[in-house]
Amino acid sequence: MIEVRSFNGLGGADHGWLKAKHHFSFAGYYDPERMGWGALRVWNDDEIAPHKGFPPHPHANMEIITYVRDGAITHEDNLGNKGRTEAGDVQVMSAGSGIRHAEYNREPETTRIFQIWIEPDREGGKPSWGAKPFPKGDRAGSFVVLASGFGTDADALPIRAEARVLGATLKAGATAEYTLGQGRHGYLVPAEGEVEVNGVSLKARDGAAIEDESVVKITALKDSEIILVDAA
């Protein structure tokens, strides 16, 4: 089963400095049919104006993964962590028992991100933050694990959930496959390009909620950049 959620049909808000689209219910957008997908709770498609951002605010008991599509995002938190994550790279914040952070676009151009929230396997724990570069050339033609709660994914940023966040880049006509285990929930979004997912067409920034598909085969109709979440 693959349910397409077109970008144009997503909920959202325009705050001037922030243009946000929500794949699931978030903030002022509420749809009881779209409260999440398995442990995946939030997938926001955010455009942040130059020299603007989110002032300090709290989180708890959530794994928050930020994939930077264009520009860069600068993170600061009350634990003393600071870092700048640029296009193609990933940051992970495990909110644990509680953390307060701010995120700003300190760049002269618009920053575009996917922010993905996954519910942790257990509540509490010491909060943490980390970031890592993932060169797009390293994921040409196949999926690379960007963040994972599985110990076997040694090169990925760790999260506290039985889930993976993966990325791939495909040239037009190329294919990639991913095995989705029984009872798992997949959610796939092309950051750029156009693809077919098991024969179902997706344009850039459309979402595909995937369930009961043992193998997910992605064929690029145009040069494409793809993010996939595999969650319980």
Backbone as JSON, one array per atom type, in Angstrom:
{
  "sequence": "MIEVRSFNGLGGADHGWLKAKHHFSFAGYYDPERMGWGALRVWNDDEIAPHKGFPPHPHANMEIITYVRDGAITHEDNLGNKGRTEAGDVQVMSAGSGIRHAEYNREPETTRIFQIWIEPDREGGKPSWGAKPFPKGDRAGSFVVLASGFGTDADALPIRAEARVLGATLKAGATAEYTLGQGRHGYLVPAEGEVEVNGVSLKARDGAAIEDESVVKITALKDSEIILVDAA",
  "N": [[0.85, -1.19, 0.0], [0.63, 2.12, -0.95], [0.29, 5.4, -0.21], [-0.12, 8.48, -1.62], [0.84, 11.73, -0.75], [0.38, 14.71, -1.8], [2.49, 17.54, -2.35], [1.22, 20.0, -2.75], [-1.15, 19.58, -1.45], [-0.63, 19.55, 1.22], [-0.88, 20.53, 4.7], [-0.12, 23.72, 6.25], [1.74, 26.79, 6.97], [2.33, 30.29, 6.66], [4.57, 32.37, 7.9], [5.86, 34.6, 7.14], [8.8, 35.06, 7.72], [9.14, 32.36, 7.91], [8.2, 29.72, 5.94], [6.18, 27.03, 6.0], [5.42, 23.62, 5.43], [3.41, 20.86, 6.3], [3.56, 17.45, 6.61], [2.22, 15.92, 8.4], [-0.16, 16.34, 11.11], [0.43, 19.34, 12.84], [1.28, 21.96, 15.02], [-0.75, 24.66, 14.2], [-2.05, 23.23, 12.26], [-4.29, 20.67, 11.85], [-5.22, 17.4, 11.29], [-7.11, 14.69, 11.74], [-6.71, 12.32, 10.39], [-4.12, 12.3, 9.76], [-2.0, 11.98, 11.8], [0.46, 10.98, 12.14], [2.86, 8.41, 11.21], [3.21, 5.33, 11.99], [5.9, 5.26, 14.24], [6.84, 7.64, 13.31], [6.31, 10.96, 13.72], [6.35, 13.68, 12.91], [6.89, 15.48, 9.92], [8.24, 18.09, 8.61], [8.44, 20.56, 6.12], [10.41, 23.07, 5.71], [11.06, 26.49, 4.97], [13.33, 28.93, 5.62], [13.84, 32.29, 6.16], [16.64, 34.49, 5.3], [18.84, 35.21, 8.0], [17.01, 34.75, 10.01], [15.01, 32.77, 12.34], [14.3, 30.1, 14.72], [13.65, 31.02, 17.96], [14.99, 30.33, 21.33], [13.56, 27.36, 22.64], [11.72, 24.68, 24.22], [12.09, 21.03, 24.17], [11.12, 17.62, 24.68], [11.48, 14.09, 25.05], [11.61, 13.17, 22.3], [12.94, 12.31, 19.13], [14.71, 14.28, 17.02], [15.37, 14.97, 13.81], [17.2, 16.74, 11.49], [17.39, 17.49, 8.17], [19.3, 19.16, 5.93], [18.51, 20.9, 3.09], [19.03, 23.11, 1.41], [21.26, 25.87, 1.84], [22.09, 26.58, 5.24], [21.85, 25.57, 8.7], [22.03, 26.83, 11.99], [22.7, 25.68, 15.16], [22.06, 26.01, 18.66], [22.19, 25.14, 22.1], [21.02, 24.61, 25.54], [22.82, 22.96, 26.72], [25.25, 23.67, 25.91], [26.02, 22.94, 23.4], [26.94, 23.79, 20.08], [26.6, 24.38, 16.61], [26.97, 24.34, 13.03], [25.12, 23.24, 10.37], [25.2, 22.23, 7.08], [23.99, 22.24, 3.62], [22.88, 19.06, 2.53], [23.83, 17.74, 4.7], [23.33, 16.41, 8.07], [21.67, 16.8, 11.2], [21.08, 15.63, 14.53], [18.96, 15.67, 17.29], [18.47, 14.34, 20.36], [15.97, 14.65, 22.45], [15.31, 13.65, 24.94], [15.09, 13.77, 28.49], [14.68, 16.45, 28.52], [15.41, 19.45, 26.78], [16.6, 22.64, 25.77], [16.63, 24.65, 22.97], [17.85, 26.61, 20.15], [17.39, 27.47, 16.72], [18.82, 28.86, 13.89], [18.86, 30.54, 10.75], [21.65, 31.73, 9.66], [22.61, 32.58, 7.31], [23.09, 34.33, 4.11], [21.17, 33.62, 2.32], [18.02, 31.91, 1.6], [17.28, 29.19, 3.74], [16.55, 25.78, 3.45], [14.92, 23.07, 4.86], [14.23, 19.66, 5.84], [12.49, 18.72, 8.64], [12.31, 16.15, 10.86], [10.5, 14.25, 13.1], [10.71, 11.63, 15.36], [9.17, 9.3, 17.46], [10.63, 8.26, 20.51], [11.9, 5.04, 21.69], [11.74, 4.82, 24.41], [10.94, 6.91, 27.23], [12.58, 9.83, 28.66], [16.03, 10.01, 29.77], [19.38, 11.21, 29.12], [19.67, 14.25, 27.39], [20.9, 14.94, 24.03], [23.01, 16.08, 21.29], [24.06, 16.06, 17.89], [25.94, 16.23, 14.8], [26.63, 15.58, 11.31], [28.48, 15.32, 8.28], [27.24, 14.18, 5.12], [28.27, 13.38, 2.24], [26.84, 13.89, -0.95], [27.73, 12.46, -3.13], [28.51, 10.04, -2.04], [26.2, 8.66, -1.72], [25.21, 8.07, -4.16], [23.13, 6.38, -6.28], [22.35, 4.47, -4.42], [20.94, 3.72, -1.15], [22.02, 5.4, 1.78], [22.47, 5.15, 5.25], [21.48, 7.66, 7.35], [20.68, 8.4, 9.94], [20.1, 6.4, 12.8], [18.61, 3.92, 14.93], [19.67, 1.45, 15.22], [22.28, -0.65, 16.16], [23.95, -1.81, 14.3], [24.25, -0.03, 12.26], [26.74, 1.58, 11.99], [27.95, 3.9, 10.98], [26.06, 5.86, 11.0], [24.3, 8.7, 12.41], [23.32, 8.43, 15.8], [20.06, 7.53, 17.01], [17.34, 7.28, 19.38], [15.42, 5.27, 18.8], [13.62, 2.64, 17.2], [14.3, 2.83, 14.32], [15.17, 4.13, 11.06], [16.7, 6.75, 9.19], [17.19, 7.49, 5.88], [19.14, 8.31, 2.95], [19.37, 8.99, -0.57], [20.78, 9.57, -3.83], [19.76, 9.75, -7.15], [20.39, 9.35, -10.57], [18.55, 10.27, -13.52], [16.58, 7.63, -14.68], [17.93, 5.71, -13.21], [17.78, 3.2, -10.59], [16.91, 2.29, -7.21], [16.71, 0.1, -4.41], [14.93, -0.8, -1.42], [14.53, -2.82, 1.39], [11.69, -3.28, 3.21], [10.74, -4.21, 6.29], [8.37, -6.62, 7.69], [5.46, -5.24, 9.09], [6.55, -2.73, 9.29], [6.78, 0.86, 8.82], [7.1, 2.91, 6.11], [8.18, 6.09, 4.93], [8.52, 8.27, 2.34], [10.15, 10.93, 0.67], [10.87, 12.85, -2.16], [13.38, 15.15, -2.18], [14.28, 16.62, -4.28], [13.6, 16.46, -7.81], [11.92, 13.76, -9.55], [10.16, 10.76, -9.1], [9.34, 7.22, -9.37], [7.7, 5.08, -7.14], [7.53, 1.85, -6.55], [6.05, 1.86, -8.9], [4.32, 4.0, -8.47], [3.85, 7.42, -8.96], [5.8, 10.22, -7.89], [6.28, 13.62, -7.31], [8.67, 16.3, -6.74], [8.97, 16.89, -3.3], [6.54, 15.77, -2.68], [4.91, 13.35, -0.56], [5.13, 9.88, 0.32], [3.38, 7.46, 1.9], [4.13, 4.33, 3.06], [3.31, 0.94, 3.32], [3.1, -2.55, 4.05], [4.61, -3.39, 1.87], [7.02, -5.34, 0.77], [9.45, -4.94, -0.57], [10.77, -1.89, -1.56], [10.95, -0.21, -4.48], [12.61, 2.26, -6.14], [12.51, 4.36, -8.86], [14.15, 6.77, -10.71], [12.73, 9.41, -12.44], [13.6, 11.85, -13.13], [16.75, 13.49, -12.39], [17.29, 12.93, -9.01], [16.89, 13.52, -5.49], [16.52, 11.83, -2.52], [14.77, 11.18, 0.49], [14.15, 8.85, 3.02], [12.23, 7.42, 5.57], [12.23, 4.72, 7.77], [10.3, 3.23, 10.0], [9.05, 1.85, 13.11]],
  "CA": [[0.0, 0.0, 0.0], [1.35, 3.39, -1.03], [-0.61, 6.56, -0.23], [0.59, 9.7, -2.0], [0.41, 12.98, -0.11], [0.98, 15.7, -2.69], [2.99, 18.74, -1.68], [0.21, 21.07, -2.83], [-2.25, 19.26, -0.55], [-0.19, 19.51, 2.62], [-1.17, 21.66, 5.57], [1.05, 24.58, 6.4], [1.59, 28.15, 7.48], [3.29, 31.27, 6.16], [4.82, 33.35, 8.95], [6.73, 35.62, 6.59], [10.19, 34.57, 7.8], [9.08, 30.9, 7.84], [7.15, 29.08, 5.14], [6.2, 25.64, 6.47], [4.44, 22.64, 5.0], [3.37, 19.78, 7.28], [3.05, 16.17, 6.11], [1.34, 15.41, 9.45], [-0.7, 17.38, 11.98], [1.5, 20.05, 13.55], [0.96, 23.34, 15.39], [-2.12, 25.05, 13.87], [-2.63, 22.34, 11.26], [-4.77, 19.44, 12.48], [-5.98, 16.47, 10.47], [-7.12, 13.46, 12.53], [-6.27, 11.21, 9.56], [-2.68, 12.44, 9.54], [-1.37, 12.26, 13.08], [1.78, 10.37, 12.12], [2.94, 7.17, 10.44], [3.98, 4.54, 12.93], [6.61, 6.1, 15.2], [7.12, 8.93, 12.69], [5.27, 11.87, 14.18], [6.38, 14.97, 12.23], [7.78, 15.73, 8.78], [8.0, 19.47, 8.2], [9.2, 21.07, 4.99], [10.53, 24.46, 6.16], [11.9, 27.48, 4.3], [13.63, 29.93, 6.64], [14.41, 33.48, 5.52], [17.98, 34.85, 5.77], [19.04, 35.87, 9.3], [15.84, 34.51, 10.85], [15.03, 31.42, 12.88], [13.48, 29.71, 15.87], [14.29, 31.39, 19.22], [15.07, 29.21, 22.28], [12.29, 26.71, 22.99], [12.01, 23.36, 24.81], [11.61, 19.75, 23.67], [11.37, 16.44, 25.52], [10.98, 12.77, 24.61], [11.45, 13.13, 20.86], [14.16, 12.29, 18.31], [14.49, 15.32, 16.03], [16.39, 14.86, 12.77], [17.12, 17.85, 10.55], [18.11, 17.29, 6.91], [19.41, 20.47, 5.29], [18.41, 20.77, 1.63], [19.72, 24.28, 0.86], [21.71, 26.79, 2.86], [22.65, 25.99, 6.45], [21.14, 25.87, 9.94], [22.93, 26.94, 13.13], [22.05, 25.17, 16.38], [22.62, 26.3, 19.98], [21.29, 24.63, 23.14], [21.38, 24.92, 26.91], [23.91, 22.07, 27.15], [26.5, 24.22, 25.4], [26.29, 22.49, 22.03], [26.78, 24.75, 19.01], [27.07, 23.82, 15.35], [26.37, 24.78, 11.76], [24.91, 22.1, 9.5], [24.94, 22.8, 5.76], [23.19, 21.46, 2.67], [23.25, 17.67, 2.35], [24.25, 17.17, 5.97], [22.25, 16.01, 8.98], [21.86, 16.91, 12.64], [20.14, 14.86, 15.34], [18.82, 16.05, 18.69], [17.67, 13.46, 21.21], [15.51, 15.58, 23.48], [15.39, 12.96, 26.23], [14.34, 14.3, 29.62], [14.38, 17.85, 28.27], [16.48, 20.29, 26.26], [16.14, 23.92, 25.23], [17.55, 24.98, 21.88], [17.46, 27.58, 19.13], [17.91, 27.18, 15.38], [18.78, 30.07, 13.09], [19.51, 30.66, 9.45], [22.58, 32.86, 9.72], [23.14, 32.72, 5.96], [22.49, 35.42, 3.33], [20.13, 33.11, 1.44], [17.01, 31.07, 2.25], [17.64, 27.82, 4.12], [15.43, 24.84, 3.31], [15.19, 21.86, 5.64], [13.22, 18.72, 6.32], [12.64, 18.38, 10.05], [11.64, 14.87, 11.05], [10.41, 13.86, 14.51], [10.38, 10.22, 15.58], [8.97, 9.02, 18.88], [11.66, 7.33, 21.01], [11.44, 3.77, 22.26], [11.48, 5.01, 25.84], [11.01, 8.3, 27.63], [13.66, 10.21, 29.55], [17.4, 9.87, 29.31], [20.16, 12.44, 28.97], [19.55, 14.8, 26.04], [22.16, 15.03, 23.29], [22.96, 16.67, 19.95], [25.21, 15.76, 17.05], [25.78, 16.52, 13.38], [27.6, 14.85, 10.5], [28.33, 15.49, 6.82], [26.96, 13.0, 4.3], [28.44, 13.84, 0.86], [25.84, 13.31, -1.85], [28.38, 11.48, -3.99], [28.6, 8.75, -1.35], [24.9, 7.96, -1.77], [24.77, 8.01, -5.55], [22.67, 5.09, -6.76], [21.89, 3.55, -3.37], [20.63, 4.38, 0.11], [22.97, 5.48, 2.89], [21.77, 5.4, 6.51], [21.89, 8.94, 7.91], [20.42, 8.33, 11.38], [19.58, 5.05, 13.06], [18.59, 3.37, 16.27], [20.21, 0.1, 15.16], [23.71, -0.64, 16.4], [24.68, -2.28, 13.12], [24.46, 1.12, 11.37], [27.8, 2.23, 12.76], [28.33, 5.19, 10.42], [24.93, 6.78, 11.08], [24.05, 9.41, 13.66], [22.44, 7.59, 16.62], [18.79, 7.99, 17.57], [16.82, 6.37, 20.39], [14.18, 4.72, 18.25], [13.81, 1.52, 16.27], [14.01, 3.52, 13.07], [16.27, 4.62, 10.24], [16.52, 7.81, 8.2], [18.12, 7.15, 4.81], [19.18, 9.22, 1.81], [19.94, 8.49, -1.83], [20.68, 10.41, -5.01], [19.61, 8.9, -8.34], [20.31, 9.96, -11.88], [17.36, 9.89, -14.28], [16.64, 6.26, -15.2], [18.54, 4.8, -12.24], [16.88, 2.64, -9.58], [17.43, 1.83, -5.92], [15.72, -0.71, -3.68], [15.06, -0.89, 0.03], [13.67, -3.85, 1.97], [10.91, -2.79, 4.34], [10.34, -5.41, 7.02], [6.95, -6.79, 8.02], [4.97, -4.39, 10.16], [7.26, -1.45, 9.3], [6.16, 2.0, 8.14], [8.03, 3.73, 5.33], [7.7, 7.39, 4.43], [9.54, 8.7, 1.38], [9.93, 12.24, 0.04], [11.94, 13.36, -3.0], [13.72, 16.55, -1.93], [14.37, 17.16, -5.63], [13.4, 15.5, -8.88], [10.65, 13.06, -9.73], [10.44, 9.33, -9.01], [8.27, 6.23, -9.2], [7.9, 4.18, -6.01], [6.74, 0.68, -6.91], [5.15, 2.25, -9.97], [3.51, 5.16, -8.1], [4.63, 8.62, -9.27], [5.95, 11.28, -6.9], [7.03, 14.8, -7.7], [9.48, 16.86, -5.67], [8.37, 17.29, -2.03], [5.41, 14.91, -2.36], [5.19, 12.28, 0.38], [4.53, 8.56, 0.08], [3.25, 6.6, 3.08], [4.32, 2.99, 2.51], [3.05, -0.14, 4.28], [2.83, -3.85, 3.43], [5.4, -3.53, 0.64], [8.24, -5.97, 1.28], [10.58, -4.27, -1.21], [10.43, -0.59, -2.13], [11.81, 0.05, -5.63], [12.5, 3.66, -6.56], [13.08, 4.67, -10.17], [14.19, 8.22, -10.93], [12.28, 9.92, -13.73], [14.54, 12.96, -13.31], [17.77, 13.44, -11.35], [16.5, 13.03, -7.79], [17.47, 13.39, -4.14], [15.43, 11.14, -1.84], [14.89, 10.87, 1.92], [13.23, 7.77, 3.42], [12.19, 6.99, 6.98], [11.76, 3.36, 8.06], [9.97, 3.29, 11.42], [8.19, 0.8, 13.63]],
  "C": [[0.89, 1.24, 0.0], [0.31, 4.5, -1.17], [0.21, 7.81, -0.53], [-0.03, 10.9, -1.29], [1.09, 14.11, -0.87], [1.39, 16.95, -1.91], [1.92, 19.83, -1.65], [-0.97, 20.82, -1.89], [-1.89, 19.25, 0.91], [-0.71, 20.71, 3.39], [0.06, 22.53, 5.7], [0.71, 25.94, 6.94], [2.67, 29.02, 6.86], [3.42, 32.38, 7.2], [5.68, 34.51, 8.44], [8.17, 35.12, 6.57], [10.26, 33.05, 7.66], [7.9, 30.48, 6.98], [7.23, 27.58, 5.41], [5.08, 24.84, 5.83], [4.56, 21.42, 5.91], [2.78, 18.52, 6.64], [2.08, 15.54, 7.11], [0.86, 16.58, 10.3], [0.42, 18.0, 12.81], [1.04, 21.48, 13.8], [-0.5, 23.64, 15.03], [-2.78, 24.19, 12.83], [-3.01, 21.03, 11.92], [-5.6, 18.65, 11.5], [-5.97, 15.14, 11.21], [-6.68, 12.23, 11.73], [-4.76, 11.23, 9.33], [-1.99, 12.88, 10.82], [0.06, 11.7, 13.16], [1.72, 9.11, 11.26], [3.84, 6.22, 11.21], [4.62, 5.47, 13.96], [7.0, 7.46, 14.63], [5.98, 9.89, 13.02], [5.19, 13.17, 13.38], [7.31, 14.88, 11.03], [7.42, 17.12, 8.27], [8.96, 19.86, 7.1], [9.26, 22.59, 5.2], [11.45, 25.26, 5.26], [12.07, 28.66, 5.26], [14.37, 31.09, 5.98], [15.81, 33.77, 6.07], [17.94, 35.59, 7.11], [17.8, 35.8, 10.2], [15.93, 33.09, 11.41], [14.14, 31.25, 14.09], [14.2, 30.12, 17.15], [14.28, 30.22, 20.19], [13.69, 28.68, 22.68], [12.61, 25.28, 23.44], [11.46, 22.2, 24.0], [11.9, 18.69, 24.72], [10.82, 15.21, 24.82], [10.65, 12.75, 23.11], [12.83, 13.08, 20.21], [13.91, 13.23, 17.13], [15.66, 15.34, 15.05], [16.16, 15.99, 11.78], [18.0, 17.55, 9.35], [18.11, 18.62, 6.18], [19.46, 20.29, 3.78], [19.15, 21.9, 0.91], [20.12, 25.19, 2.01], [22.34, 26.08, 4.04], [21.81, 26.39, 7.64], [22.15, 25.86, 11.08], [22.17, 26.62, 14.41], [22.81, 25.65, 17.61], [21.66, 25.75, 21.02], [21.84, 24.9, 24.53], [22.41, 23.97, 27.5], [25.26, 22.58, 26.68], [26.87, 23.75, 24.01], [26.03, 23.63, 21.05], [27.28, 24.11, 17.72], [26.3, 24.35, 14.17], [26.31, 23.57, 10.84], [24.47, 22.61, 8.13], [24.29, 21.79, 4.84], [23.77, 20.06, 2.46], [23.63, 16.97, 3.64], [23.07, 17.05, 6.93], [22.64, 16.35, 10.41], [20.75, 16.14, 13.35], [20.15, 15.42, 16.75], [17.92, 15.04, 19.37], [17.24, 14.28, 22.41], [15.5, 14.96, 24.86], [14.52, 13.6, 27.29], [14.05, 15.79, 29.49], [15.6, 18.64, 27.82], [15.85, 21.57, 25.72], [17.13, 24.35, 24.16], [16.97, 26.07, 20.99], [18.08, 27.15, 17.82], [17.72, 28.42, 14.52], [19.4, 29.84, 11.72], [20.37, 31.91, 9.5], [23.17, 33.18, 8.35], [22.47, 33.88, 5.22], [21.39, 34.96, 2.38], [19.15, 32.25, 2.24], [17.58, 29.69, 2.56], [16.38, 26.96, 4.05], [15.8, 23.54, 4.0], [13.97, 20.95, 5.64], [13.49, 18.53, 7.8], [11.71, 17.22, 10.35], [11.67, 14.52, 12.53], [9.97, 12.4, 14.58], [10.25, 9.97, 17.07], [10.0, 8.0, 19.37], [11.05, 6.05, 21.56], [11.1, 3.89, 23.73], [11.65, 6.48, 26.18], [12.21, 8.54, 28.54], [15.03, 9.99, 28.93], [18.07, 11.22, 29.12], [20.02, 12.98, 27.55], [20.92, 14.92, 25.37], [21.91, 15.66, 21.93], [24.2, 16.27, 19.19], [24.9, 16.06, 15.6], [26.88, 15.82, 12.61], [27.39, 15.17, 9.03], [28.08, 14.14, 6.15], [27.06, 13.41, 2.83], [27.48, 13.12, -0.09], [26.46, 12.27, -2.78], [28.46, 10.11, -3.37], [27.29, 7.98, -1.39], [24.33, 7.94, -3.18], [24.4, 6.57, -5.91], [22.21, 4.12, -5.7], [21.67, 4.34, -2.08], [21.79, 4.3, 1.08], [22.16, 5.8, 4.14], [22.33, 6.67, 7.15], [21.75, 8.98, 9.43], [19.75, 7.01, 11.67], [19.6, 4.73, 14.55], [19.12, 1.95, 16.33], [21.73, 0.14, 15.26], [24.54, -1.08, 15.21], [24.96, -1.15, 12.13], [25.51, 2.04, 11.99], [28.14, 3.62, 12.26], [27.24, 6.24, 10.51], [24.94, 7.55, 12.4], [23.07, 8.59, 14.5], [21.16, 8.29, 17.03], [18.27, 6.91, 18.51], [15.45, 5.84, 19.98], [14.53, 3.58, 17.32], [13.44, 2.01, 14.88], [15.3, 3.86, 12.34], [15.79, 5.81, 9.41], [17.61, 7.59, 7.16], [18.05, 8.19, 3.7], [19.81, 8.55, 0.61], [19.85, 9.59, -2.88], [20.67, 9.49, -6.23], [19.61, 9.76, -9.59], [19.04, 9.48, -12.59], [17.56, 8.51, -14.9], [17.23, 5.26, -14.25], [17.5, 4.32, -11.23], [17.64, 2.32, -8.3], [16.32, 1.06, -5.23], [16.01, -0.67, -2.19], [14.07, -1.93, 0.53], [13.02, -3.32, 3.23], [10.33, -4.0, 5.06], [8.84, -5.44, 7.33], [6.57, -5.92, 9.21], [5.65, -3.04, 10.24], [6.48, -0.4, 8.51], [7.24, 2.79, 7.41], [7.38, 5.04, 4.94], [8.81, 7.99, 3.6], [9.15, 10.04, 0.76], [11.11, 12.55, -0.87], [12.19, 14.84, -2.66], [13.82, 17.31, -3.24], [14.03, 16.06, -6.62], [12.0, 14.94, -8.96], [10.94, 11.57, -9.8], [9.15, 8.52, -9.14], [8.66, 5.32, -8.05], [6.97, 3.0, -6.21], [5.65, 1.05, -7.92], [4.27, 3.45, -9.7], [4.36, 6.42, -8.25], [4.61, 9.62, -8.13], [6.74, 12.41, -7.5], [7.81, 15.34, -6.49], [8.61, 17.33, -4.51], [7.01, 16.65, -1.77], [5.84, 13.87, -1.33], [4.51, 10.99, -0.03], [4.56, 7.78, 1.38], [3.18, 5.16, 2.6], [4.12, 1.96, 3.61], [2.72, -1.4, 3.49], [3.44, -3.97, 2.04], [6.75, -4.09, 1.07], [9.5, -5.34, 0.7], [10.07, -2.97, -1.83], [11.43, -0.31, -3.25], [11.55, 1.46, -6.13], [13.22, 3.82, -7.89], [13.01, 6.17, -10.38], [13.73, 8.55, -12.34], [13.08, 11.15, -14.14], [15.65, 12.77, -12.28], [17.1, 13.79, -10.03], [17.34, 12.87, -6.53], [16.33, 12.94, -3.23], [15.77, 10.95, -0.37], [13.78, 9.87, 2.27], [13.36, 7.52, 4.91], [11.57, 5.6, 7.05], [11.55, 3.3, 9.57], [9.05, 2.14, 11.82], [6.72, 1.23, 13.54]]
}
